[in-house]
Coordinates of C-alpha atoms in Angstrom, one line a residue:
M1 CA -23.3 -231.7 6.9
S2 CA -20.5 -229.9 6.2
S3 CA -18.6 -228.6 9.5
P4 CA -17.8 -224.9 10.4
R5 CA -14.6 -223.6 8.8
L6 CA -12.6 -220.7 10.0
P7 CA -12.0 -218.2 7.4
D8 CA -9.4 -218.9 5.3
H9 CA -7.1 -215.6 6.4
L10 CA -7.3 -217.0 10.0
E11 CA -6.5 -220.5 9.2
V12 CA -2.8 -220.0 10.0
L13 CA -4.0 -219.6 13.5
L14 CA -4.2 -223.7 13.6
T15 CA -0.6 -224.2 12.4
E16 CA 2.4 -224.2 14.4
E17 CA 4.1 -221.5 12.3
P18 CA 5.4 -218.2 14.0
V19 CA 2.7 -215.7 13.9
L20 CA 2.2 -212.4 15.0
D21 CA -1.4 -211.6 15.7
V22 CA -2.6 -208.2 15.9
Y23 CA -6.1 -208.5 16.1
A24 CA -7.0 -205.1 14.5
H25 CA -4.7 -206.4 11.4
G26 CA -5.0 -210.0 11.5
P27 CA -2.6 -213.3 11.9
W28 CA 0.3 -212.8 9.7
R29 CA 3.2 -215.3 9.4
V30 CA 6.5 -214.1 10.6
P31 CA 9.0 -214.4 7.9
D32 CA 12.1 -216.4 8.7
G33 CA 14.5 -214.3 10.2
L34 CA 12.7 -210.9 10.1
Y35 CA 12.7 -210.4 14.1
D36 CA 16.4 -211.1 14.1
E37 CA 16.9 -208.5 11.3
L38 CA 14.8 -206.0 13.5
R39 CA 16.7 -206.4 16.6
D40 CA 19.9 -205.7 14.5
R41 CA 18.5 -202.4 13.4
A42 CA 17.6 -201.6 16.8
V43 CA 20.6 -202.1 18.1
A44 CA 22.4 -199.9 15.4
F45 CA 19.9 -197.3 16.0
N46 CA 20.7 -197.2 19.6
D47 CA 24.2 -196.6 18.7
D48 CA 23.6 -193.9 16.6
P49 CA 26.9 -191.4 17.4
R50 CA 24.4 -188.4 17.2
V51 CA 22.6 -189.7 20.2
V52 CA 25.3 -188.8 22.5
E53 CA 24.1 -185.2 22.6
L54 CA 20.8 -186.4 24.1
P55 CA 21.8 -188.2 27.2
R56 CA 19.2 -189.5 29.7
R57 CA 18.9 -190.8 33.2
H58 CA 18.1 -194.6 33.3
G59 CA 15.2 -196.2 35.0
D60 CA 15.5 -199.8 36.6
F61 CA 14.0 -201.1 33.4
Y62 CA 16.9 -200.3 30.7
N63 CA 20.4 -201.3 31.1
E64 CA 23.3 -198.9 30.9
G65 CA 23.8 -199.6 27.3
T66 CA 20.6 -198.2 26.3
T67 CA 20.4 -194.5 24.8
A68 CA 17.4 -192.4 24.4
A69 CA 17.1 -193.8 21.0
G70 CA 16.6 -197.4 22.4
A71 CA 14.2 -196.2 24.9
E72 CA 12.4 -194.3 22.3
L73 CA 12.1 -197.7 20.1
W74 CA 10.3 -199.2 22.9
S75 CA 7.6 -196.5 23.4
L76 CA 7.3 -196.5 19.4
L77 CA 6.8 -200.3 18.9
T78 CA 4.1 -200.4 21.7
F79 CA 2.4 -197.4 20.3
L80 CA 2.3 -198.9 16.8
L81 CA 0.9 -202.1 18.2
G82 CA -1.9 -200.1 19.6
A83 CA -2.7 -198.4 23.1
S84 CA -4.2 -201.5 25.2
A85 CA -4.8 -203.1 21.8
L86 CA -4.8 -206.9 21.8
R87 CA -2.4 -209.4 20.0
G88 CA -1.5 -213.1 20.5
G89 CA 0.3 -215.6 18.3
S90 CA 3.1 -217.9 18.9
R91 CA 5.5 -214.9 18.1
G92 CA 3.2 -212.1 19.6
D93 CA 5.7 -211.4 22.4
V94 CA 7.2 -209.2 19.5
D95 CA 8.6 -206.4 21.8
Y96 CA 10.2 -208.8 24.1
E97 CA 11.6 -210.6 21.2
V98 CA 13.1 -207.6 19.3
L99 CA 14.1 -205.0 22.1
A100 CA 15.4 -207.4 24.9
D101 CA 18.8 -206.3 24.3
F102 CA 18.1 -202.8 25.9
M103 CA 16.6 -204.4 29.3
A104 CA 18.3 -204.5 32.7
A105 CA 17.2 -208.0 33.3
P106 CA 16.0 -209.5 29.6
E107 CA 13.3 -212.3 29.8
P108 CA 12.8 -214.6 27.5
S109 CA 9.9 -214.1 25.2
V110 CA 6.6 -216.1 25.5
R111 CA 6.1 -218.5 22.5
D112 CA 2.6 -219.9 23.5
P113 CA 0.3 -219.8 20.6
L114 CA -2.6 -219.5 23.2
A115 CA -0.7 -216.4 25.0
W116 CA -1.9 -213.1 24.2
F117 CA -0.4 -209.7 25.1
S118 CA -1.5 -205.8 25.6
Q119 CA 0.5 -202.6 26.2
A120 CA -0.1 -199.2 27.3
G121 CA 1.2 -197.9 23.9
R122 CA 2.0 -194.4 25.4
W123 CA 3.7 -192.3 22.8
R124 CA 4.0 -188.3 23.1
P125 CA 4.5 -186.6 19.6
P126 CA 7.0 -186.4 18.6
G127 CA 8.6 -188.7 20.8
L128 CA 8.6 -189.8 24.4
W129 CA 12.4 -190.4 25.3
L130 CA 13.9 -188.1 22.9
A131 CA 11.8 -185.1 23.8
E132 CA 13.4 -185.0 27.3
P133 CA 16.8 -184.4 26.9
A134 CA 15.8 -182.0 23.8
G135 CA 14.3 -179.7 26.1
D136 CA 13.8 -176.4 24.2
D137 CA 17.0 -175.9 22.8
P138 CA 16.2 -175.7 18.9
A139 CA 19.5 -177.6 17.5
L140 CA 18.7 -180.5 20.1
R141 CA 15.2 -180.1 18.7
A142 CA 15.9 -180.5 15.3
L143 CA 17.9 -183.7 16.3
M144 CA 15.1 -185.4 18.1
L145 CA 13.0 -184.8 15.3
D146 CA 15.5 -186.4 12.8
L147 CA 16.0 -189.1 15.2
A148 CA 12.4 -189.8 16.0
R149 CA 11.8 -190.0 12.3
A150 CA 14.5 -192.6 11.5
G151 CA 13.1 -194.6 14.4
L152 CA 10.3 -195.4 12.3
D153 CA 12.3 -197.3 9.8
V154 CA 13.7 -199.6 12.1
F155 CA 10.1 -201.6 11.7
E156 CA 10.0 -201.5 8.4
G157 CA 8.6 -204.8 7.3
L158 CA 6.5 -205.6 10.2
E159 CA 3.5 -206.0 8.4
P160 CA 0.8 -205.8 10.9
V161 CA 1.9 -202.4 12.1
E162 CA 2.8 -200.9 8.7
R163 CA -0.3 -198.9 7.8
R164 CA 0.1 -197.1 11.5
R165 CA 3.8 -196.8 10.5
R166 CA 3.6 -195.1 7.3
A167 CA 0.7 -192.6 8.7
L168 CA 3.1 -191.4 11.4
I169 CA 5.9 -191.0 8.6
E170 CA 3.4 -188.9 6.8
I171 CA 3.1 -186.7 9.8
F172 CA 6.8 -186.0 10.2
D173 CA 7.4 -185.5 6.5
R174 CA 4.4 -183.2 6.4
R175 CA 5.7 -181.1 9.4
A176 CA 9.1 -180.9 8.0
A177 CA 7.8 -179.7 4.7
D178 CA 5.9 -177.0 6.1
P179 CA 7.9 -173.9 7.4
V180 CA 5.2 -172.9 10.0
L181 CA 5.0 -176.2 11.4
H182 CA 8.8 -176.8 11.3
E183 CA 9.6 -173.4 13.1
S184 CA 6.8 -174.4 15.5
D185 CA 8.3 -177.9 16.5
L186 CA 11.8 -176.1 17.2
T187 CA 10.8 -173.2 19.1
V188 CA 7.4 -174.1 20.6
P189 CA 7.7 -174.6 24.7
K190 CA 8.0 -178.3 25.3
P191 CA 4.9 -178.3 27.5
L192 CA 2.6 -177.3 24.2
L193 CA 4.3 -179.0 21.6
E194 CA 2.4 -182.1 21.9
D195 CA -0.8 -179.6 21.4
S196 CA 1.1 -178.2 18.3
W197 CA 1.1 -181.8 16.7
A198 CA -2.5 -182.3 17.6
A199 CA -4.0 -179.5 16.1
A200 CA -2.6 -180.2 13.0
L201 CA -3.8 -183.8 12.6
T202 CA -6.3 -184.7 9.8
D203 CA -9.2 -186.9 10.1
G204 CA -7.4 -189.2 7.9
D205 CA -4.5 -189.2 10.6
L206 CA -6.8 -189.7 12.9
A207 CA -8.8 -192.9 11.3
V208 CA -5.2 -194.4 11.3
L209 CA -3.9 -193.5 14.7
P210 CA -7.0 -192.9 17.1
E211 CA -5.0 -192.6 20.0
L212 CA -3.4 -188.8 18.9
A213 CA -7.1 -187.9 19.5
G214 CA -6.5 -188.2 23.3
P215 CA -7.8 -190.1 26.1
V216 CA -11.4 -189.1 25.7
G217 CA -11.4 -189.1 21.9
Y218 CA -9.9 -192.5 21.8
L219 CA -12.2 -194.2 24.3
G220 CA -15.1 -192.9 22.0
W221 CA -13.7 -194.7 19.5
A222 CA -13.3 -197.9 20.9
C223 CA -16.8 -197.7 22.4
D224 CA -17.9 -197.1 18.9
G225 CA -16.2 -200.3 17.5
F226 CA -17.5 -202.4 20.6
A227 CA -21.2 -201.1 19.9
A228 CA -20.8 -202.3 16.0
S229 CA -19.1 -205.5 16.8
H230 CA -21.5 -206.4 19.6
E231 CA -24.8 -205.6 17.4
R232 CA -23.3 -207.6 14.5
L233 CA -22.9 -210.9 17.0
R234 CA -26.1 -209.9 18.3
D235 CA -27.8 -210.0 14.8
A236 CA -26.0 -213.3 14.0
L237 CA -26.6 -215.2 17.1
G238 CA -30.2 -213.8 17.3
S239 CA -30.1 -213.0 20.9
G240 CA -28.5 -211.3 23.5
E241 CA -28.5 -207.9 25.3
G242 CA -28.2 -204.7 23.8
A243 CA -24.3 -202.8 23.4
D244 CA -24.9 -200.7 26.3
D245 CA -25.9 -203.4 28.7
A246 CA -22.6 -205.1 27.4
L247 CA -20.9 -202.3 28.0
A248 CA -22.2 -201.9 31.5
R249 CA -20.9 -205.4 32.4
L250 CA -17.6 -205.0 30.6
L251 CA -17.1 -201.7 33.0
L252 CA -17.8 -203.7 36.3
A253 CA -15.5 -206.7 34.7
A254 CA -12.7 -203.7 34.7
D255 CA -13.3 -202.5 37.9
A256 CA -15.2 -199.1 37.2
T257 CA -18.1 -198.5 39.7
T258 CA -19.2 -195.9 37.9
A259 CA -19.8 -194.7 34.1
P260 CA -16.7 -192.5 33.5
A261 CA -17.5 -188.7 32.9
E262 CA -15.5 -189.1 29.6
L263 CA -18.3 -191.4 28.2
A264 CA -20.8 -188.7 28.3
V265 CA -19.0 -187.1 25.4
T266 CA -19.1 -190.2 23.4
L267 CA -22.5 -191.7 24.4
G268 CA -24.3 -188.3 24.8
T269 CA -25.7 -187.1 28.2
E270 CA -28.8 -189.2 28.1
R271 CA -27.3 -192.3 27.1
H272 CA -24.2 -191.9 30.0
A273 CA -27.2 -191.4 32.5
D274 CA -28.7 -194.9 31.3
L275 CA -25.4 -196.5 31.7
Q276 CA -24.9 -195.0 35.3
D277 CA -28.5 -196.5 35.9
R278 CA -27.6 -200.0 34.2
L279 CA -24.1 -200.0 36.3
R280 CA -26.0 -199.4 39.7
A281 CA -28.8 -202.0 39.0
L282 CA -26.0 -204.6 37.9
R283 CA -23.5 -204.0 40.4
A284 CA -24.8 -205.6 43.4
D285 CA -25.1 -209.3 41.9
F286 CA -22.4 -208.9 39.3
A287 CA -19.6 -211.6 39.4
V288 CA -16.7 -212.0 37.1
D289 CA -16.6 -215.5 36.5
P290 CA -20.1 -216.3 35.2
W291 CA -19.6 -213.1 33.1
R292 CA -16.5 -214.6 31.5
H293 CA -18.1 -217.9 31.1
D294 CA -21.0 -216.4 29.4
V295 CA -19.0 -214.1 26.9
R296 CA -16.7 -217.3 26.1
D297 CA -20.0 -219.2 25.2
R298 CA -21.3 -216.4 23.0
L299 CA -17.8 -215.8 21.4
A300 CA -17.8 -219.6 20.9
L301 CA -21.2 -219.7 19.2
A302 CA -20.1 -216.8 17.2
L303 CA -17.1 -218.8 15.8
V304 CA -19.4 -221.6 14.5
A305 CA -21.9 -219.2 13.1
G306 CA -19.2 -217.9 11.0
E307 CA -18.7 -214.6 12.7
A308 CA -15.0 -215.0 13.6
D309 CA -13.9 -211.8 12.7
A310 CA -16.5 -210.0 14.6
A311 CA -15.7 -212.0 17.7
R312 CA -12.4 -211.0 17.5
A313 CA -13.3 -207.5 17.0
W314 CA -15.3 -207.4 20.0
L315 CA -12.7 -208.6 22.1
D316 CA -10.1 -206.1 20.7
M317 CA -12.5 -203.3 21.5
A318 CA -13.1 -204.8 24.9
V319 CA -9.7 -204.7 25.7
R320 CA -9.1 -201.4 24.4
I321 CA -12.0 -200.0 26.5
T322 CA -10.6 -202.0 29.5
G323 CA -7.5 -200.2 29.1
A324 CA -8.8 -196.7 28.3
V325 CA -11.2 -196.7 31.4
Q326 CA -8.2 -197.9 33.8
G327 CA -6.0 -195.2 32.6
L328 CA -8.2 -192.1 33.0
P329 CA -7.6 -189.3 32.9
G330 CA -4.5 -190.2 31.6
A331 CA -3.5 -192.0 28.5
P332 CA -4.7 -195.9 28.1
V333 CA -2.8 -198.4 30.2
A334 CA -1.8 -202.2 30.0
P335 CA -5.4 -203.5 30.9
R336 CA -5.7 -205.5 33.9
D337 CA -8.0 -207.8 31.9
R338 CA -10.6 -210.5 32.8
V339 CA -12.2 -210.7 29.4
P340 CA -11.5 -214.4 28.0
V341 CA -8.9 -214.1 25.5
R342 CA -7.0 -216.9 26.1
A343 CA -10.2 -219.2 26.4
F344 CA -11.3 -217.9 23.1
Q345 CA -7.9 -218.3 21.3
A346 CA -8.3 -222.0 22.8
D347 CA -11.5 -222.5 21.4
V348 CA -10.6 -221.4 18.1
R349 CA -8.2 -223.9 18.0
R350 CA -10.8 -226.7 19.6
L351 CA -13.5 -226.2 17.3
F352 CA -11.8 -226.0 14.4
T353 CA -9.0 -228.9 14.6
A354 CA -11.7 -231.3 16.2
R355 CA -11.7 -234.8 14.5
R356 CA -15.2 -236.0 13.3
V357 CA -15.2 -239.8 14.6
V358 CA -17.9 -241.9 12.8
N359 CA -20.4 -243.8 15.2
P360 CA -20.7 -247.3 13.7
L361 CA -24.2 -247.6 15.4
G362 CA -25.5 -245.8 12.0
D363 CA -24.5 -248.8 9.8
A364 CA -25.1 -251.6 12.6
L365 CA -29.2 -250.4 13.0
F366 CA -29.5 -249.2 9.3
P367 CA -27.8 -251.9 7.3
A368 CA -30.2 -251.4 4.7
G369 CA -28.9 -248.0 3.7
R370 CA -28.9 -244.3 4.9
R371 CA -31.6 -243.4 7.6
A372 CA -34.2 -240.8 7.6
T373 CA -32.0 -238.3 9.3
G374 CA -29.0 -239.4 7.4
E375 CA -28.0 -235.7 7.1
D376 CA -26.7 -235.5 10.6
A377 CA -24.0 -237.8 9.8
G378 CA -21.0 -236.9 7.7
A379 CA -21.1 -237.2 4.0
P380 CA -19.1 -239.8 2.4
G381 CA -15.5 -238.6 1.8
D382 CA -15.7 -236.2 4.7
E383 CA -12.1 -236.3 6.0
P384 CA -11.3 -235.7 9.6
R385 CA -9.2 -232.7 10.4
A386 CA -6.1 -232.9 12.2
G387 CA -5.7 -232.4 15.9
K388 CA -4.0 -229.4 18.1
D389 CA -0.5 -231.1 17.2
G390 CA -1.3 -231.9 13.6
R391 CA -2.0 -235.5 14.1
A392 CA -5.6 -237.0 14.3
G393 CA -6.0 -239.0 17.4
T394 CA -2.9 -237.5 19.4
D395 CA -5.0 -237.7 23.1
G396 CA -5.4 -241.4 22.8
R397 CA -1.7 -241.9 22.6
P398 CA 0.6 -242.7 25.6
P399 CA 2.8 -240.0 26.7
D400 CA 6.1 -241.7 25.9
D401 CA 4.8 -241.7 22.1
V402 CA 3.9 -238.1 22.3
L403 CA 6.8 -236.6 24.2
V404 CA 9.7 -237.7 21.8
G405 CA 13.1 -238.4 23.5
Q406 CA 11.7 -237.7 26.9
P407 CA 11.1 -240.9 29.0
E408 CA 11.7 -239.5 32.4
L409 CA 9.1 -237.0 31.5
A410 CA 6.8 -239.3 29.8
R411 CA 6.9 -241.6 32.7
A412 CA 6.2 -238.3 35.2
V413 CA 3.1 -237.2 33.2
A414 CA 1.6 -240.5 32.7
D415 CA 1.5 -241.3 36.5
A416 CA 0.3 -237.4 37.3
L417 CA -2.5 -238.1 35.0
A418 CA -3.6 -241.9 36.2
A419 CA -3.6 -240.6 39.8
R420 CA -5.4 -237.7 38.9
L421 CA -8.3 -239.1 36.8
A422 CA -8.5 -242.1 39.6
G423 CA -9.3 -239.1 41.8
E424 CA -6.4 -239.9 44.2
R425 CA -4.6 -236.4 44.0
P426 CA -4.4 -233.6 41.8
V427 CA -1.4 -232.8 39.1
R428 CA 1.3 -231.2 40.8
L429 CA 4.3 -231.5 38.2
L430 CA 7.7 -229.6 38.0
I431 CA 9.2 -230.0 34.7
T432 CA 12.7 -228.6 34.5
G433 CA 14.9 -228.7 31.5
P434 CA 16.5 -227.0 28.3
A435 CA 14.0 -224.9 26.2
G436 CA 12.7 -226.7 23.3
T437 CA 12.8 -230.0 24.9
G438 CA 9.0 -230.4 25.3
K439 CA 8.1 -229.3 28.5
G440 CA 5.4 -227.2 26.9
T441 CA 4.0 -229.8 25.1
A442 CA 3.8 -231.8 28.4
A443 CA 2.0 -228.9 29.8
E444 CA -0.5 -229.0 26.7
L445 CA -0.8 -232.6 27.0
V446 CA -1.9 -233.1 30.5
E447 CA -4.5 -230.0 29.8
R448 CA -5.9 -231.9 26.8
R449 CA -6.2 -235.2 28.8
L450 CA -7.8 -233.6 31.9
A451 CA -10.0 -231.9 29.6
A452 CA -10.8 -235.1 27.9
G453 CA -11.6 -236.7 31.2
G454 CA -13.5 -233.8 32.5
A455 CA -11.5 -232.7 35.0
V456 CA -10.6 -229.3 33.7
R457 CA -11.9 -226.9 31.0
E458 CA -8.6 -225.4 29.9
A459 CA -5.2 -224.3 31.3
M460 CA -4.4 -220.9 32.6
W461 CA -0.7 -219.7 32.0
I462 CA 0.9 -217.3 33.6
S463 CA 4.5 -216.1 33.2
D464 CA 7.0 -214.7 35.9
Q465 CA 7.1 -211.4 33.8
V466 CA 3.7 -210.5 35.2
F467 CA 5.6 -210.3 38.8
A468 CA 8.4 -208.0 37.6
S469 CA 6.7 -204.6 38.5
L470 CA 4.7 -205.8 41.3
G471 CA 5.1 -205.4 44.9
V472 CA 4.9 -208.0 47.8
S473 CA 1.1 -207.2 48.4
D474 CA 0.0 -207.0 44.7
A475 CA 1.8 -209.9 43.7
V476 CA 0.1 -212.0 46.3
L477 CA -3.4 -210.8 45.5
W478 CA -2.9 -211.2 42.1
L479 CA -1.8 -214.8 42.4
Q480 CA -4.8 -215.4 45.1
A481 CA -7.0 -214.2 42.4
R482 CA -5.6 -216.4 39.6
V483 CA -5.9 -219.6 41.7
R484 CA -9.4 -218.5 42.4
D485 CA -10.2 -218.5 39.0
C486 CA -8.6 -222.0 38.2
V487 CA -10.5 -223.5 41.2
E488 CA -13.9 -221.8 40.3
A489 CA -13.4 -222.6 36.7
R490 CA -11.8 -225.8 36.6
M491 CA -8.5 -224.6 35.0
L492 CA -5.2 -226.2 35.1
L493 CA -2.6 -223.7 36.2
V494 CA 0.4 -223.4 34.3
V495 CA 3.4 -221.6 35.6
D496 CA 6.2 -220.7 33.0
D497 CA 9.8 -219.9 34.7
L498 CA 8.9 -220.3 38.3
E499 CA 12.2 -220.3 39.5
R500 CA 12.5 -216.7 37.9
L501 CA 9.2 -215.9 39.6
A502 CA 11.0 -217.0 42.7
A503 CA 14.1 -214.8 41.8
H504 CA 12.4 -211.4 41.7
E505 CA 13.7 -209.0 44.1
R506 CA 10.5 -207.2 45.1
C507 CA 8.0 -210.0 45.5
G508 CA 9.6 -213.1 44.2
A509 CA 10.0 -215.0 47.9
A510 CA 6.6 -213.9 49.0
A511 CA 4.7 -214.9 45.5
V512 CA 6.3 -218.6 45.7
E513 CA 5.5 -219.1 49.4
E514 CA 1.9 -218.1 48.6
L515 CA 1.7 -220.5 45.9
R516 CA 2.8 -223.1 48.3
R517 CA 0.4 -222.1 50.7
L518 CA -2.6 -222.0 48.2
M519 CA -1.5 -225.4 46.8
A520 CA -1.5 -226.8 50.5
R521 CA -5.2 -225.1 50.9
S522 CA -6.7 -226.0 47.4
P523 CA -6.8 -229.9 46.7
A524 CA -8.6 -229.6 43.7
L525 CA -5.9 -227.1 42.0
D526 CA -3.9 -228.8 39.2
V527 CA -0.4 -227.3 38.6
V528 CA 2.2 -227.7 36.1
A529 CA 5.5 -225.4 37.0
L530 CA 7.9 -225.0 34.2
C531 CA 11.6 -224.2 34.9
R532 CA 14.8 -223.7 33.2
P533 CA 18.0 -226.2 33.4
G534 CA 18.9 -226.4 37.2
G535 CA 15.7 -224.5 38.1
D536 CA 14.4 -227.2 40.3
R537 CA 17.8 -226.6 42.5
R538 CA 17.6 -222.8 42.3
L539 CA 13.9 -223.1 43.5
F540 CA 14.8 -225.5 46.6
D541 CA 17.3 -223.3 47.8
A542 CA 14.5 -220.3 47.5
N543 CA 11.6 -222.6 48.8
P544 CA 12.1 -226.3 49.9
A545 CA 8.8 -226.9 50.9
L546 CA 7.1 -225.6 47.6
V547 CA 9.6 -228.1 45.4
G548 CA 8.7 -230.9 47.8
A549 CA 5.0 -230.2 46.9
F550 CA 5.6 -231.3 43.5
D551 CA 6.9 -234.3 41.3
T552 CA 9.7 -233.4 39.4
A553 CA 10.9 -234.5 36.0
R554 CA 13.6 -233.1 33.9
T555 CA 14.3 -233.1 30.3
R556 CA 17.3 -233.5 28.0
D557 CA 18.4 -232.3 24.9
F558 CA 17.2 -234.4 22.1
A559 CA 19.7 -236.7 20.1
E560 CA 20.0 -237.3 16.5
D561 CA 17.5 -240.0 16.6
D562 CA 14.8 -237.9 18.5
F563 CA 15.5 -234.9 15.9
A564 CA 14.8 -237.4 13.2
E565 CA 11.5 -238.5 14.8
L566 CA 10.6 -234.9 15.3
F567 CA 11.6 -234.0 11.7
A568 CA 9.4 -236.6 10.4
R569 CA 6.5 -235.7 12.4
A570 CA 6.8 -232.3 11.3
A571 CA 7.0 -233.2 7.5
A572 CA 3.5 -235.7 8.3
R573 CA 1.8 -232.7 9.7
R574 CA 2.4 -230.9 6.4
G575 CA 1.2 -234.0 4.3
F576 CA 4.5 -235.2 3.4
A577 CA 6.1 -238.7 3.8
V578 CA 9.7 -238.9 4.7
P579 CA 12.0 -241.6 4.0
A580 CA 14.1 -243.3 7.1
D581 CA 17.1 -241.8 5.5
V582 CA 16.0 -238.7 4.7
A583 CA 14.6 -238.1 8.4
A584 CA 18.0 -239.2 9.7
A585 CA 19.8 -236.8 7.7
G586 CA 17.5 -234.2 8.6
G587 CA 17.9 -235.2 12.4
G588 CA 21.7 -235.0 12.0
R589 CA 21.6 -231.5 10.6
L590 CA 19.4 -230.6 13.2
A591 CA 21.2 -231.9 16.2

């Protein structure tokens, strides 16, 4: 019997390669050094001497060295990635990777292969930040247009957004070549400039850049895509509710109590009225967690039914609709979303990297030959696929064999798991140390072992970045909701950069105290917190009681022999056997 397989173009998601996965494009292996090259181009563009004529007032987000050109790159890149569009991959945090030099408080990028991202994608033709200082001065307008067009060249080579980048270049070049349009760009009053661009867009432009149709048109476009992907999955699975019922539940999950009036433009007045009726009928009994679980289960069935692309399209459109609805009557926003994207991405790895284990009962009970129901057994010669970390059977190995070169961490993980699986106490583990020393691996190991023991289903990762723009009340409510999700859905909570969360000026102290309180009140909650070197000491200064609630383990930088082992394992994951002297030489070079 053949096992389900992931389509070839998605196989890179099962590797440890650096991947940018813009769902609308598909996963893409990021070429080595490309992000560094883009970063250098961005810095050079920010320092263009012409930009001194376009001064800008700095907000809290940008540092003092960021010009209007650098700020423009942020809005441009997020627009190219798609308004409220979905992306993931281990290098999916591309805006922070490439443009962090412009931030007032630079933050580390997230390199978790299960993490997902979205963005507001707000971009005002012909520029967001460059248009402000240009005003209605024709000379400054001309400079603005030149710089805005040049900014598109910064992101050349970023393949998942290349089609959209080319479409924008075509619009700029077409307007520059048309005397009437070019004159209007220099003379139309600034409040009317965006309308002037919108009026000249072609159907071909909007097919590639649907956001330029405005909030109503974009919401309709996303709803059309959602309906198409939903019906495809319904046909493939042979069951399920209709697209409008699914849309109604999605709106409820997005905290919409009524169907926005803007949907009547897309659905028509009769379908819009029916949608309102569905919302009223579903609202009283609707609960987010059962809905999330049902969505996850159906998408997992779609994966094994060979409909991975349709499942991904469903998620992408669902996230876009959420952001579009939450932004009305204005442009789409970064979605406050409950769609189970991380769970889906975990299922992709879980379902397509599972090792097939042969049960000896078949041979023991039918020694004379193949039993009548033998089709249920693997065909002779079927090979098990590698586990998540590339080695079959990793979950059965002791932590000190998985966590190379980190004996203190391995002991702490082993003790925490033993106590948890024996029912003695939850996992409460604080891991501090340099980047790239196994902290994330340890969190994933805890997740796998607890899942194998039936204690949790998966992990929920949260980052300090979420709290950067939150006030005290919003931070506390957001954290309470995430902990409630973890307890009700049996998820391990992983907090990345906990000490940085505590340091956030607006809400950090309140957030970490709320985490301490929630941990004390939730004996079923398993928590792994990750910190940078010395983070446990800084966290102790901020909230000693919280540190006292954890078992603390520290990691250290790898030695040459550790790098040699890591090198040999990396080669083995790719099917190569490495002699000891070659591994030692590789370890030395890495060290």
